[in-house]
Amino acid sequence: MKPFDYQRATDADSAIATVSRDPEARYIGGGTNLVDHMKLGVTQPGKLVDITRLPYDSVESLPDGRVRIGATVRNSDLAAEPVIRQRYPLLAQALLSGASGQLRNLATTGGNLLQRTRCPYFQDVTTPCNKREPGSGCSALEGWNRHHAVLGASERCVATHPSDMAVALAALDADVLVEGPDGQRTVPVTELHRLPGDEPEQDTVLRHGELVTAVELPPLPFAVRSRYRKVRDRASYAFALVSVAAAVEVSDGAITEARIAFGGLAHKPWRATAAERALHGAPATEETFRAAADAELAEAETLRDNEFKIPMTRNTLAAVLRELTQQEGS
Amino acid sequence: MDSEITLRVDGRRETLSVDTRTTLLDALRERLGVTSPKKGCDHGQCGACTVLLDGRRATSCLTFAVANEHSEVVTAEGLAEKDEPHPVQQALLDNDGFQCGYCTPGQVCSAVGMLDEVKSGWPSYVTDDLEEPVELDEDEIRERMSGNLCRCGAYANIVTAIREAAE
């Protein structure tokens, strides 16, 4: 591992100033992804600025009904938070489906959003990877691509985003609060992560030196009836092959509100707007659920090893919607 | 680049100078001679390095020692009271909850941390109702302990031991 300088940030302004002026500097939160990447040689920062002791470690219910989650709130604490369990069960479930108990105790909200793909070629510095080394090629295109993208991929990169939490946040239309050298801005979580296009090395729209300080959830009353379901190669402690985050409202047997996002399918958490349009106003039936999945997957392109994701996504969405709408009817 | 840090490890105060690249696991094992946390995968995938960090279970291989200034670290060694094993340790002994024993110190720390999480009412991915108290059945134990691999496959007896220790 390359030697690096370590600084513990005591206030956000100086942390942002330090990282902004040094292209080799990086923020570190829980470290569960970054420390691993430093061991693997995937990234070699010259300086780490530890932001875990900044005052971003609380979850607040705001007067306007929104909920603000500090960037350094640990994944385990967020999943256990009563307001999240009551009002946004899909978010608690998504967090609890990720990693393991000992990793969730370290991992932070901001770090979870900014974790990088688990594509094995990205993590193996002996193989070409456009995300790790722009222009070197994509080993997954013709290689082992069982876990890779079927939506929104490019010839340069077919990696998927690994976060479960971010999929739930995308369904909820959460906002990400960011501070940078030029002040604050708010980025909708659905616009935080990019599709790979010609620059797969850029996971997000954040600029060097910008710091995620919080995530805000809108009130969204119907999210009390919501679900995150994850399908994977083993029952626990594995990344998603496919996951579904969903919240729906049903009135007189028809769907009046629907929020759907998919994980494991794309370079970013995939907000399924075509599926939502197909659900709106439609009867809560198996045909509707499957038609909604098909509407979203119409543009899907599969690779050698991941064709199974298409029926798996259709079946998982239908199962989640069946469960949620039956609950509603009973 | 070296940095001086102070930690409490199994009740002892330790001050040492570490290269910033040193993980907490390596500081414990190589610098302080505390070898109960084990290096299995060194990538946070096996759980053999699990310790209690400020009272919560954590993988010590994925955190730099320098980031844990003033932290309280308890390893499986520090859980025993003199010659009396911790109840989780005793339950693993009584139920043959291990074979080679390499994953065991991590299993012990993880189980102790996990039982505290249950006491605090934390749900898991297999908890049906997120607002009801948790009933620690076999499915719950398996889900909550999934971050600790045992390549001997002693899982059945590990689950039994943890159920016993929880009573």
Short mmCIF file of C-alpha atoms in Angstrom, two decimals:
data_model
loop_
_atom_site.label_atom_id
_atom_site.label_comp_id
_atom_site.label_asym_id
_atom_site.label_seq_id
_atom_site.Cartn_x
_atom_site.Cartn_y
_atom_site.Cartn_z
CA MET A 1 0.00 0.00 0.00
CA LYS A 2 1.24 3.47 -0.82
CA PRO A 3 2.14 5.54 2.28
CA PHE A 4 -0.45 8.18 3.11
CA ASP A 5 -0.97 11.05 5.48
CA TYR A 6 -3.93 10.75 7.85
CA GLN A 7 -5.89 13.70 9.26
CA ARG A 8 -8.91 13.66 11.52
CA ALA A 9 -11.31 16.41 10.47
CA THR A 10 -12.61 18.60 13.28
CA ASP A 11 -14.77 20.86 11.10
CA ALA A 12 -16.27 20.49 7.64
CA ASP A 13 -14.84 23.69 6.15
CA SER A 14 -11.22 22.79 6.75
CA ALA A 15 -11.82 19.18 5.66
CA ILE A 16 -13.31 20.42 2.39
CA ALA A 17 -10.46 22.90 1.90
CA THR A 18 -7.86 20.19 2.53
CA VAL A 19 -9.33 17.68 0.11
CA SER A 20 -10.22 20.28 -2.55
CA ARG A 21 -6.66 21.52 -2.94
CA ASP A 22 -5.06 18.07 -3.06
CA PRO A 23 -6.01 15.79 -5.98
CA GLU A 24 -4.56 12.82 -4.07
CA ALA A 25 -6.65 13.41 -0.95
CA ARG A 26 -9.79 11.44 -0.15
CA TYR A 27 -12.42 11.51 2.57
CA ILE A 28 -12.72 8.35 4.66
CA GLY A 29 -15.81 7.29 6.62
CA GLY A 30 -16.23 3.75 7.95
CA GLY A 31 -13.60 2.59 5.48
CA THR A 32 -15.23 -0.75 4.70
CA ASN A 33 -14.83 -0.23 0.94
CA LEU A 34 -11.97 2.29 0.74
CA VAL A 35 -9.56 0.40 3.03
CA ASP A 36 -10.14 -2.72 0.96
CA HIS A 37 -9.45 -0.82 -2.27
CA MET A 38 -6.23 0.57 -0.81
CA LYS A 39 -5.12 -2.97 0.05
CA LEU A 40 -6.00 -4.17 -3.44
CA GLY A 41 -4.27 -1.22 -5.13
CA VAL A 42 -7.53 -0.15 -6.79
CA THR A 43 -7.00 3.32 -5.37
CA GLN A 44 -3.88 4.92 -3.87
CA PRO A 45 -4.68 8.14 -2.03
CA GLY A 46 -1.80 10.19 -0.68
CA LYS A 47 -3.91 11.66 2.09
CA LEU A 48 -7.00 10.54 4.02
CA VAL A 49 -9.26 13.01 5.79
CA ASP A 50 -11.35 11.11 8.34
CA ILE A 51 -14.81 12.67 8.59
CA THR A 52 -16.33 10.27 11.11
CA ARG A 53 -16.03 12.72 14.00
CA LEU A 54 -17.82 15.57 12.22
CA PRO A 55 -21.26 16.36 13.71
CA TYR A 56 -23.24 14.45 11.06
CA ASP A 57 -24.20 11.48 13.21
CA SER A 58 -27.88 12.05 13.96
CA VAL A 59 -31.27 11.34 12.41
CA GLU A 60 -33.70 14.25 12.76
CA SER A 61 -37.41 14.53 12.04
CA LEU A 62 -37.88 18.00 10.56
CA PRO A 63 -40.97 20.19 11.17
CA ASP A 64 -42.06 19.86 7.52
CA GLY A 65 -42.30 16.08 7.81
CA ARG A 66 -38.98 15.36 6.16
CA VAL A 67 -36.33 13.23 7.84
CA ARG A 68 -32.67 14.25 7.72
CA ILE A 69 -30.06 11.53 8.05
CA GLY A 70 -26.52 12.68 8.82
CA ALA A 71 -23.81 11.38 6.50
CA THR A 72 -21.87 9.63 9.26
CA VAL A 73 -24.85 7.78 10.76
CA ARG A 74 -23.84 4.12 10.73
CA ASN A 75 -25.89 1.73 8.60
CA SER A 76 -26.82 -0.35 11.65
CA ASP A 77 -28.01 2.68 13.63
CA LEU A 78 -30.08 3.93 10.71
CA ALA A 79 -31.78 0.56 10.24
CA ALA A 80 -32.62 0.46 13.97
CA GLU A 81 -33.97 4.03 14.07
CA PRO A 82 -37.68 3.97 15.05
CA VAL A 83 -38.71 6.65 12.54
CA ILE A 84 -37.15 4.66 9.69
CA ARG A 85 -38.71 1.37 10.81
CA GLN A 86 -42.16 2.96 11.12
CA ARG A 87 -42.29 5.34 8.17
CA TYR A 88 -39.83 3.86 5.65
CA PRO A 89 -39.66 0.08 6.21
CA LEU A 90 -38.16 -0.46 2.73
CA LEU A 91 -35.13 1.58 3.79
CA ALA A 92 -34.61 -0.37 7.02
CA GLN A 93 -34.94 -3.63 5.08
CA ALA A 94 -32.52 -2.49 2.38
CA LEU A 95 -29.92 -1.55 4.99
CA LEU A 96 -30.39 -4.83 6.85
CA SER A 97 -29.98 -6.83 3.64
CA GLY A 98 -26.55 -5.29 3.02
CA ALA A 99 -23.19 -6.68 4.17
CA SER A 100 -23.00 -8.18 7.69
CA GLY A 101 -23.68 -7.00 11.23
CA GLN A 102 -20.04 -6.11 11.86
CA LEU A 103 -19.74 -4.18 8.58
CA ARG A 104 -23.01 -2.29 9.10
CA ASN A 105 -21.63 -1.10 12.45
CA LEU A 106 -18.76 0.59 10.61
CA ALA A 107 -20.34 1.68 7.31
CA THR A 108 -21.80 5.18 7.06
CA THR A 109 -24.72 6.64 5.10
CA GLY A 110 -22.45 8.77 2.90
CA GLY A 111 -19.98 5.94 2.36
CA ASN A 112 -22.73 3.50 1.45
CA LEU A 113 -23.88 5.87 -1.33
CA LEU A 114 -20.33 6.28 -2.62
CA GLN A 115 -19.21 2.65 -2.45
CA ARG A 116 -17.91 1.31 -5.73
CA THR A 117 -18.86 -1.61 -7.93
CA ARG A 118 -17.96 -5.15 -6.87
CA CYS A 119 -17.20 -6.08 -10.51
CA PRO A 120 -14.33 -8.59 -10.04
CA TYR A 121 -12.33 -7.01 -12.87
CA PHE A 122 -12.56 -3.57 -11.27
CA GLN A 123 -11.14 -5.06 -8.08
CA ASP A 124 -8.39 -7.05 -9.83
CA VAL A 125 -5.61 -4.68 -10.87
CA THR A 126 -4.07 -7.29 -13.20
CA THR A 127 -7.03 -7.09 -15.62
CA PRO A 128 -8.16 -4.29 -17.96
CA CYS A 129 -11.00 -2.13 -16.59
CA ASN A 130 -12.17 1.20 -17.98
CA LYS A 131 -13.56 2.25 -14.62
CA ARG A 132 -10.27 1.72 -12.80
CA GLU A 133 -7.97 2.63 -15.70
CA PRO A 134 -9.78 4.63 -18.39
CA GLY A 135 -9.10 3.35 -21.91
CA SER A 136 -7.74 -0.04 -20.82
CA GLY A 137 -10.87 -1.95 -21.91
CA CYS A 138 -13.71 -3.82 -20.25
CA SER A 139 -12.90 -7.38 -19.20
CA ALA A 140 -16.48 -8.15 -18.22
CA LEU A 141 -18.00 -7.59 -21.68
CA GLU A 142 -16.66 -10.91 -22.95
CA GLY A 143 -15.77 -12.33 -19.55
CA TRP A 144 -17.63 -13.44 -16.44
CA ASN A 145 -20.65 -11.16 -16.37
CA ARG A 146 -23.29 -12.91 -14.31
CA HIS A 147 -23.57 -9.97 -11.89
CA HIS A 148 -23.49 -7.26 -14.55
CA ALA A 149 -25.86 -4.66 -15.93
CA VAL A 150 -28.82 -5.20 -18.25
CA LEU A 151 -30.03 -1.57 -18.28
CA GLY A 152 -28.17 1.61 -19.21
CA ALA A 153 -24.77 -0.01 -19.76
CA SER A 154 -22.23 1.09 -22.39
CA GLU A 155 -19.53 -0.59 -24.48
CA ARG A 156 -17.06 0.79 -21.99
CA CYS A 157 -18.58 -0.59 -18.79
CA VAL A 158 -21.26 -3.06 -17.71
CA ALA A 159 -20.70 -2.76 -13.95
CA THR A 160 -23.58 -2.54 -11.46
CA HIS A 161 -23.90 -0.32 -8.41
CA PRO A 162 -23.75 -2.52 -5.30
CA SER A 163 -25.68 -0.48 -2.73
CA ASP A 164 -29.01 -1.71 -1.37
CA MET A 165 -29.63 1.45 0.66
CA ALA A 166 -29.36 3.63 -2.45
CA VAL A 167 -32.06 1.60 -4.23
CA ALA A 168 -34.50 2.28 -1.40
CA LEU A 169 -33.49 5.96 -1.39
CA ALA A 170 -34.11 6.15 -5.16
CA ALA A 171 -37.63 4.76 -4.70
CA LEU A 172 -38.23 7.35 -1.97
CA ASP A 173 -36.97 10.32 -4.04
CA ALA A 174 -34.45 11.19 -1.35
CA ASP A 175 -32.16 14.21 -1.68
CA VAL A 176 -28.43 14.22 -1.04
CA LEU A 177 -27.02 17.31 0.67
CA VAL A 178 -23.54 18.18 -0.49
CA GLU A 179 -21.02 20.77 0.64
CA GLY A 180 -18.11 21.84 -1.48
CA PRO A 181 -15.55 24.60 -1.84
CA ASP A 182 -18.22 26.72 -3.58
CA GLY A 183 -20.97 26.18 -1.01
CA GLN A 184 -23.88 23.80 -0.61
CA ARG A 185 -26.07 22.06 -3.15
CA THR A 186 -28.80 19.45 -3.15
CA VAL A 187 -28.66 16.53 -5.57
CA PRO A 188 -31.65 14.19 -5.97
CA VAL A 189 -30.35 10.71 -5.20
CA THR A 190 -31.64 9.53 -8.58
CA GLU A 191 -29.23 12.00 -10.19
CA LEU A 192 -26.26 11.37 -7.90
CA HIS A 193 -25.01 8.25 -9.70
CA ARG A 194 -24.24 8.30 -13.43
CA LEU A 195 -24.66 5.83 -16.24
CA PRO A 196 -21.23 4.74 -17.51
CA GLY A 197 -21.34 6.18 -21.05
CA ASP A 198 -17.85 7.18 -22.16
CA GLU A 199 -16.65 7.97 -18.63
CA PRO A 200 -17.23 4.90 -16.48
CA GLU A 201 -14.50 6.11 -14.11
CA GLN A 202 -17.02 8.71 -12.87
CA ASP A 203 -19.48 6.92 -10.59
CA THR A 204 -21.29 10.07 -9.50
CA VAL A 205 -21.79 13.73 -10.38
CA LEU A 206 -19.80 14.84 -7.31
CA ARG A 207 -16.70 16.94 -7.93
CA HIS A 208 -13.41 16.39 -6.14
CA GLY A 209 -13.62 17.93 -2.67
CA GLU A 210 -17.39 17.82 -2.40
CA LEU A 211 -18.60 16.17 0.81
CA VAL A 212 -21.93 14.43 1.36
CA THR A 213 -23.25 15.82 4.65
CA ALA A 214 -26.79 14.39 4.82
CA VAL A 215 -29.61 12.59 3.06
CA GLU A 216 -33.17 13.87 3.31
CA LEU A 217 -36.31 11.79 2.94
CA PRO A 218 -39.62 13.36 1.86
CA PRO A 219 -42.68 12.68 4.06
CA LEU A 220 -44.32 10.17 1.62
CA PRO A 221 -47.05 8.75 3.92
CA PHE A 222 -47.79 5.69 1.75
CA ALA A 223 -44.22 4.46 2.27
CA VAL A 224 -45.40 2.91 5.54
CA ARG A 225 -46.46 0.08 3.23
CA SER A 226 -43.25 -0.63 1.41
CA ARG A 227 -40.81 -3.46 0.88
CA TYR A 228 -37.22 -4.15 -0.14
CA ARG A 229 -36.61 -7.62 -1.48
CA LYS A 230 -33.19 -8.89 -2.51
CA VAL A 231 -32.37 -12.00 -4.54
CA ARG A 232 -28.84 -13.35 -4.28
CA ASP A 233 -26.66 -16.44 -4.66
CA ARG A 234 -26.83 -17.26 -0.96
CA ALA A 235 -29.45 -16.42 1.63
CA SER A 236 -27.43 -13.74 3.41
CA TYR A 237 -24.27 -11.67 3.17
CA ALA A 238 -24.05 -11.39 -0.61
CA PHE A 239 -24.61 -8.66 -3.19
CA ALA A 240 -27.88 -8.54 -5.10
CA LEU A 241 -28.40 -10.33 -8.37
CA VAL A 242 -31.67 -8.42 -8.51
CA SER A 243 -33.42 -6.32 -5.89
CA VAL A 244 -36.71 -4.45 -5.78
CA ALA A 245 -37.67 -1.48 -3.62
CA ALA A 246 -41.37 -0.68 -3.78
CA ALA A 247 -44.02 1.43 -2.09
CA VAL A 248 -47.62 1.38 -3.33
CA GLU A 249 -51.02 2.73 -2.44
CA VAL A 250 -54.20 0.95 -3.50
CA SER A 251 -57.74 2.29 -3.51
CA ASP A 252 -60.77 0.21 -4.56
CA GLY A 253 -58.51 -2.43 -6.07
CA ALA A 254 -56.60 0.04 -8.25
CA ILE A 255 -53.07 1.33 -7.78
CA THR A 256 -53.09 5.05 -7.05
CA GLU A 257 -49.42 5.58 -6.14
CA ALA A 258 -46.34 3.54 -6.91
CA ARG A 259 -42.64 4.02 -6.35
CA ILE A 260 -40.37 1.35 -7.77
CA ALA A 261 -36.58 1.05 -7.99
CA PHE A 262 -34.34 -1.86 -8.99
CA GLY A 263 -30.90 -2.86 -7.78
CA GLY A 264 -28.40 -5.16 -9.45
CA LEU A 265 -29.49 -4.15 -12.95
CA ALA A 266 -27.50 -1.01 -13.74
CA HIS A 267 -24.55 1.27 -13.06
CA LYS A 268 -26.86 3.23 -10.75
CA PRO A 269 -29.88 2.49 -8.56
CA TRP A 270 -32.57 2.17 -11.25
CA ARG A 271 -35.72 4.20 -10.67
CA ALA A 272 -38.35 2.36 -12.68
CA THR A 273 -40.45 5.21 -14.06
CA ALA A 274 -41.87 3.16 -16.96
CA ALA A 275 -43.04 0.51 -14.51
CA GLU A 276 -44.59 3.20 -12.31
CA ARG A 277 -46.50 4.65 -15.29
CA ALA A 278 -47.81 1.18 -16.13
CA LEU A 279 -49.01 0.71 -12.55
CA HIS A 280 -50.73 4.06 -12.05
CA GLY A 281 -54.51 3.65 -12.18
CA ALA A 282 -54.28 -0.02 -13.16
CA PRO A 283 -56.00 -2.83 -11.23
CA ALA A 284 -53.75 -4.53 -8.68
CA THR A 285 -53.49 -7.81 -10.57
CA GLU A 286 -50.77 -10.21 -11.60
CA GLU A 287 -51.14 -9.07 -15.25
CA THR A 288 -50.57 -5.46 -14.23
CA PHE A 289 -47.47 -6.32 -12.19
CA ARG A 290 -45.91 -8.32 -15.02
CA ALA A 291 -46.78 -5.68 -17.61
CA ALA A 292 -45.11 -3.06 -15.41
CA ALA A 293 -41.92 -5.13 -15.24
CA ASP A 294 -42.00 -5.68 -18.99
CA ALA A 295 -42.44 -1.96 -19.63
CA GLU A 296 -39.29 -1.23 -17.64
CA LEU A 297 -37.29 -4.07 -19.16
CA ALA A 298 -38.23 -3.33 -22.79
CA GLU A 299 -34.84 -1.73 -23.41
CA ALA A 300 -32.83 -4.31 -21.47
CA GLU A 301 -29.77 -5.85 -23.13
CA THR A 302 -28.36 -9.00 -21.65
CA LEU A 303 -24.84 -10.43 -21.68
CA ARG A 304 -23.67 -14.04 -21.89
CA ASP A 305 -24.21 -14.87 -18.21
CA ASN A 306 -27.02 -12.59 -17.04
CA GLU A 307 -30.11 -13.33 -19.14
CA PHE A 308 -31.67 -14.79 -15.99
CA LYS A 309 -32.00 -11.27 -14.58
CA ILE A 310 -34.93 -10.52 -16.87
CA PRO A 311 -37.35 -13.20 -15.57
CA MET A 312 -35.90 -12.82 -12.08
CA THR A 313 -36.71 -9.09 -12.07
CA ARG A 314 -40.21 -9.73 -13.43
CA ASN A 315 -40.90 -12.41 -10.82
CA THR A 316 -39.45 -10.42 -7.92
CA LEU A 317 -41.38 -7.27 -8.78
CA ALA A 318 -44.60 -9.26 -9.11
CA ALA A 319 -43.98 -11.01 -5.78
CA VAL A 320 -43.30 -7.74 -3.97
CA LEU A 321 -46.36 -6.01 -5.46
CA ARG A 322 -48.56 -9.00 -4.71
CA GLU A 323 -47.43 -8.92 -1.09
CA LEU A 324 -47.90 -5.16 -0.73
CA THR A 325 -51.30 -4.99 -2.43
CA GLN A 326 -52.67 -8.03 -0.55
CA GLN A 327 -51.61 -6.37 2.71
CA GLU A 328 -53.43 -3.26 1.61
CA GLY A 329 -56.63 -5.14 0.73
CA SER A 330 -56.78 -7.11 3.98
CA MET B 1 4.17 7.92 7.85
CA ASP B 2 3.95 7.18 11.55
CA SER B 3 1.37 8.36 14.02
CA GLU B 4 1.10 7.86 17.78
CA ILE B 5 -2.16 6.40 19.06
CA THR B 6 -3.63 5.33 22.38
CA LEU B 7 -6.11 2.47 22.62
CA ARG B 8 -7.63 0.41 25.40
CA VAL B 9 -7.23 -3.25 24.54
CA ASP B 10 -8.86 -5.87 26.76
CA GLY B 11 -8.78 -3.40 29.63
CA ARG B 12 -5.15 -2.32 29.20
CA ARG B 13 -4.12 1.14 28.05
CA GLU B 14 -1.72 0.88 25.11
CA THR B 15 0.19 3.72 23.44
CA LEU B 16 2.06 2.92 20.29
CA SER B 17 3.43 4.50 17.16
CA VAL B 18 1.94 2.99 14.00
CA ASP B 19 2.47 3.41 10.28
CA THR B 20 -0.81 4.93 9.03
CA ARG B 21 -1.20 1.88 6.75
CA THR B 22 -1.52 -0.51 9.71
CA THR B 23 -4.98 -1.96 10.15
CA LEU B 24 -6.40 -2.34 13.64
CA LEU B 25 -6.08 -6.12 13.17
CA ASP B 26 -2.36 -5.90 12.39
CA ALA B 27 -1.76 -3.48 15.27
CA LEU B 28 -3.41 -5.92 17.67
CA ARG B 29 -1.64 -9.01 16.38
CA GLU B 30 1.75 -7.79 15.23
CA ARG B 31 2.39 -4.87 17.55
CA LEU B 32 0.54 -5.72 20.75
CA GLY B 33 0.72 -9.52 20.62
CA VAL B 34 -3.04 -9.86 20.97
CA THR B 35 -3.53 -12.80 18.61
CA SER B 36 -7.10 -13.90 19.32
CA PRO B 37 -8.50 -11.83 16.42
CA LYS B 38 -7.52 -13.90 13.37
CA LYS B 39 -6.54 -12.89 9.86
CA GLY B 40 -8.71 -14.97 7.55
CA CYS B 41 -9.49 -13.14 4.30
CA ASP B 42 -8.24 -9.66 5.33
CA HIS B 43 -11.06 -8.20 3.18
CA GLY B 44 -14.02 -8.13 5.59
CA GLN B 45 -15.60 -11.22 4.06
CA CYS B 46 -14.98 -13.91 6.71
CA GLY B 47 -15.42 -12.29 10.14
CA ALA B 48 -12.43 -14.05 11.77
CA CYS B 49 -11.00 -10.66 12.79
CA THR B 50 -14.18 -9.52 14.57
CA VAL B 51 -13.63 -7.56 17.81
CA LEU B 52 -15.85 -5.37 19.95
CA LEU B 53 -14.98 -1.79 19.09
CA ASP B 54 -16.44 0.64 21.60
CA GLY B 55 -18.85 -2.13 22.52
CA ARG B 56 -19.99 -3.00 18.99
CA ARG B 57 -18.84 -5.85 16.80
CA ALA B 58 -16.63 -4.76 13.91
CA THR B 59 -14.20 -6.26 11.40
CA SER B 60 -10.77 -5.10 12.57
CA CYS B 61 -9.19 -5.75 9.15
CA LEU B 62 -11.13 -2.94 7.44
CA THR B 63 -10.27 -0.07 9.74
CA PHE B 64 -6.91 1.62 10.13
CA ALA B 65 -5.47 1.63 13.64
CA VAL B 66 -4.87 5.37 13.39
CA ALA B 67 -8.60 5.98 12.88
CA ASN B 68 -9.36 4.36 16.25
CA GLU B 69 -7.57 6.76 18.60
CA HIS B 70 -8.98 6.42 22.16
CA SER B 71 -11.16 3.47 21.17
CA GLU B 72 -11.98 0.61 23.52
CA VAL B 73 -11.17 -2.73 21.90
CA VAL B 74 -12.30 -6.01 23.44
CA THR B 75 -11.17 -9.26 21.86
CA ALA B 76 -12.23 -12.83 22.65
CA GLU B 77 -9.29 -12.97 25.08
CA GLY B 78 -10.63 -10.02 27.02
CA LEU B 79 -14.14 -11.42 27.41
CA ALA B 80 -13.16 -14.09 29.90
CA GLU B 81 -13.14 -13.21 33.60
CA LYS B 82 -9.81 -14.64 34.80
CA ASP B 83 -10.31 -18.42 34.33
CA GLU B 84 -14.07 -18.15 33.80
CA PRO B 85 -15.04 -18.21 30.14
CA HIS B 86 -17.70 -15.77 28.98
CA PRO B 87 -21.14 -17.49 28.72
CA VAL B 88 -20.87 -17.48 24.91
CA GLN B 89 -17.45 -19.13 25.11
CA GLN B 90 -18.74 -21.72 27.59
CA ALA B 91 -21.75 -22.48 25.39
CA LEU B 92 -19.47 -23.06 22.38
CA LEU B 93 -17.37 -25.46 24.48
CA ASP B 94 -20.44 -27.28 25.82
CA ASN B 95 -21.99 -27.69 22.38
CA ASP B 96 -18.93 -28.52 20.24
CA GLY B 97 -19.39 -25.21 18.46
CA PHE B 98 -16.08 -25.46 16.61
CA GLN B 99 -13.60 -27.86 15.07
CA CYS B 100 -10.29 -26.23 14.10
CA GLY B 101 -11.12 -23.13 16.15
CA TYR B 102 -9.69 -20.54 13.76
CA CYS B 103 -12.97 -18.68 13.27
CA THR B 104 -14.01 -19.10 16.90
CA PRO B 105 -12.67 -15.87 18.48
CA GLY B 106 -14.46 -13.93 15.74
CA GLN B 107 -17.62 -15.98 16.25
CA VAL B 108 -17.43 -15.26 19.99
CA CYS B 109 -17.08 -11.49 19.60
CA SER B 110 -19.71 -11.40 16.89
CA ALA B 111 -22.18 -13.39 19.00
CA VAL B 112 -21.61 -11.16 22.06
CA GLY B 113 -22.15 -8.03 19.95
CA MET B 114 -25.14 -9.59 18.22
CA LEU B 115 -26.86 -10.51 21.50
CA ASP B 116 -26.49 -6.89 22.63
CA GLU B 117 -28.07 -5.75 19.35
CA VAL B 118 -31.02 -8.06 20.00
CA LYS B 119 -31.30 -6.67 23.52
CA SER B 120 -31.47 -3.19 22.04
CA GLY B 121 -34.36 -4.35 19.84
CA TRP B 122 -32.52 -4.12 16.52
CA PRO B 123 -34.38 -5.94 13.74
CA SER B 124 -32.69 -8.07 11.06
CA TYR B 125 -33.49 -8.73 7.41
CA VAL B 126 -35.56 -11.80 8.41
CA THR B 127 -37.55 -9.97 11.11
CA ASP B 128 -41.17 -9.96 9.88
CA ASP B 129 -42.48 -7.02 11.86
CA LEU B 130 -39.93 -4.23 12.21
CA GLU B 131 -41.80 -2.72 15.15
CA GLU B 132 -42.29 -5.83 17.29
CA PRO B 133 -39.71 -7.18 19.77
CA VAL B 134 -37.30 -9.68 18.20
CA GLU B 135 -37.68 -13.37 18.94
CA LEU B 136 -34.23 -14.90 18.56
CA ASP B 137 -35.05 -18.13 16.71
CA GLU B 138 -32.73 -20.13 14.50
CA ASP B 139 -33.44 -18.08 11.35
CA GLU B 140 -32.64 -14.88 13.22
CA ILE B 141 -29.35 -16.29 14.57
CA ARG B 142 -28.29 -17.55 11.15
CA GLU B 143 -29.06 -14.22 9.49
CA ARG B 144 -27.39 -12.15 12.21
CA MET B 145 -24.27 -14.34 12.27
CA SER B 146 -23.88 -14.52 8.46
CA GLY B 147 -20.78 -12.32 8.59
CA ASN B 148 -18.81 -15.10 10.30
CA LEU B 149 -17.79 -17.99 8.08
CA CYS B 150 -16.75 -21.38 9.49
CA ARG B 151 -14.99 -23.49 6.90
CA CYS B 152 -15.21 -26.58 9.12
CA GLY B 153 -18.96 -26.16 8.86
CA ALA B 154 -19.70 -26.18 12.59
CA TYR B 155 -22.69 -23.91 12.02
CA ALA B 156 -25.33 -26.25 13.45
CA ASN B 157 -23.60 -26.35 16.83
CA ILE B 158 -22.70 -22.65 16.74
CA VAL B 159 -26.41 -21.86 16.39
CA THR B 160 -27.26 -24.20 19.29
CA ALA B 161 -24.55 -22.63 21.46
CA ILE B 162 -25.75 -19.10 20.77
CA ARG B 163 -29.35 -20.06 21.55
CA GLU B 164 -28.16 -21.51 24.83
CA ALA B 165 -26.05 -18.45 25.68
CA ALA B 166 -28.99 -16.17 24.91
CA GLU B 167 -31.20 -17.86 27.51
#
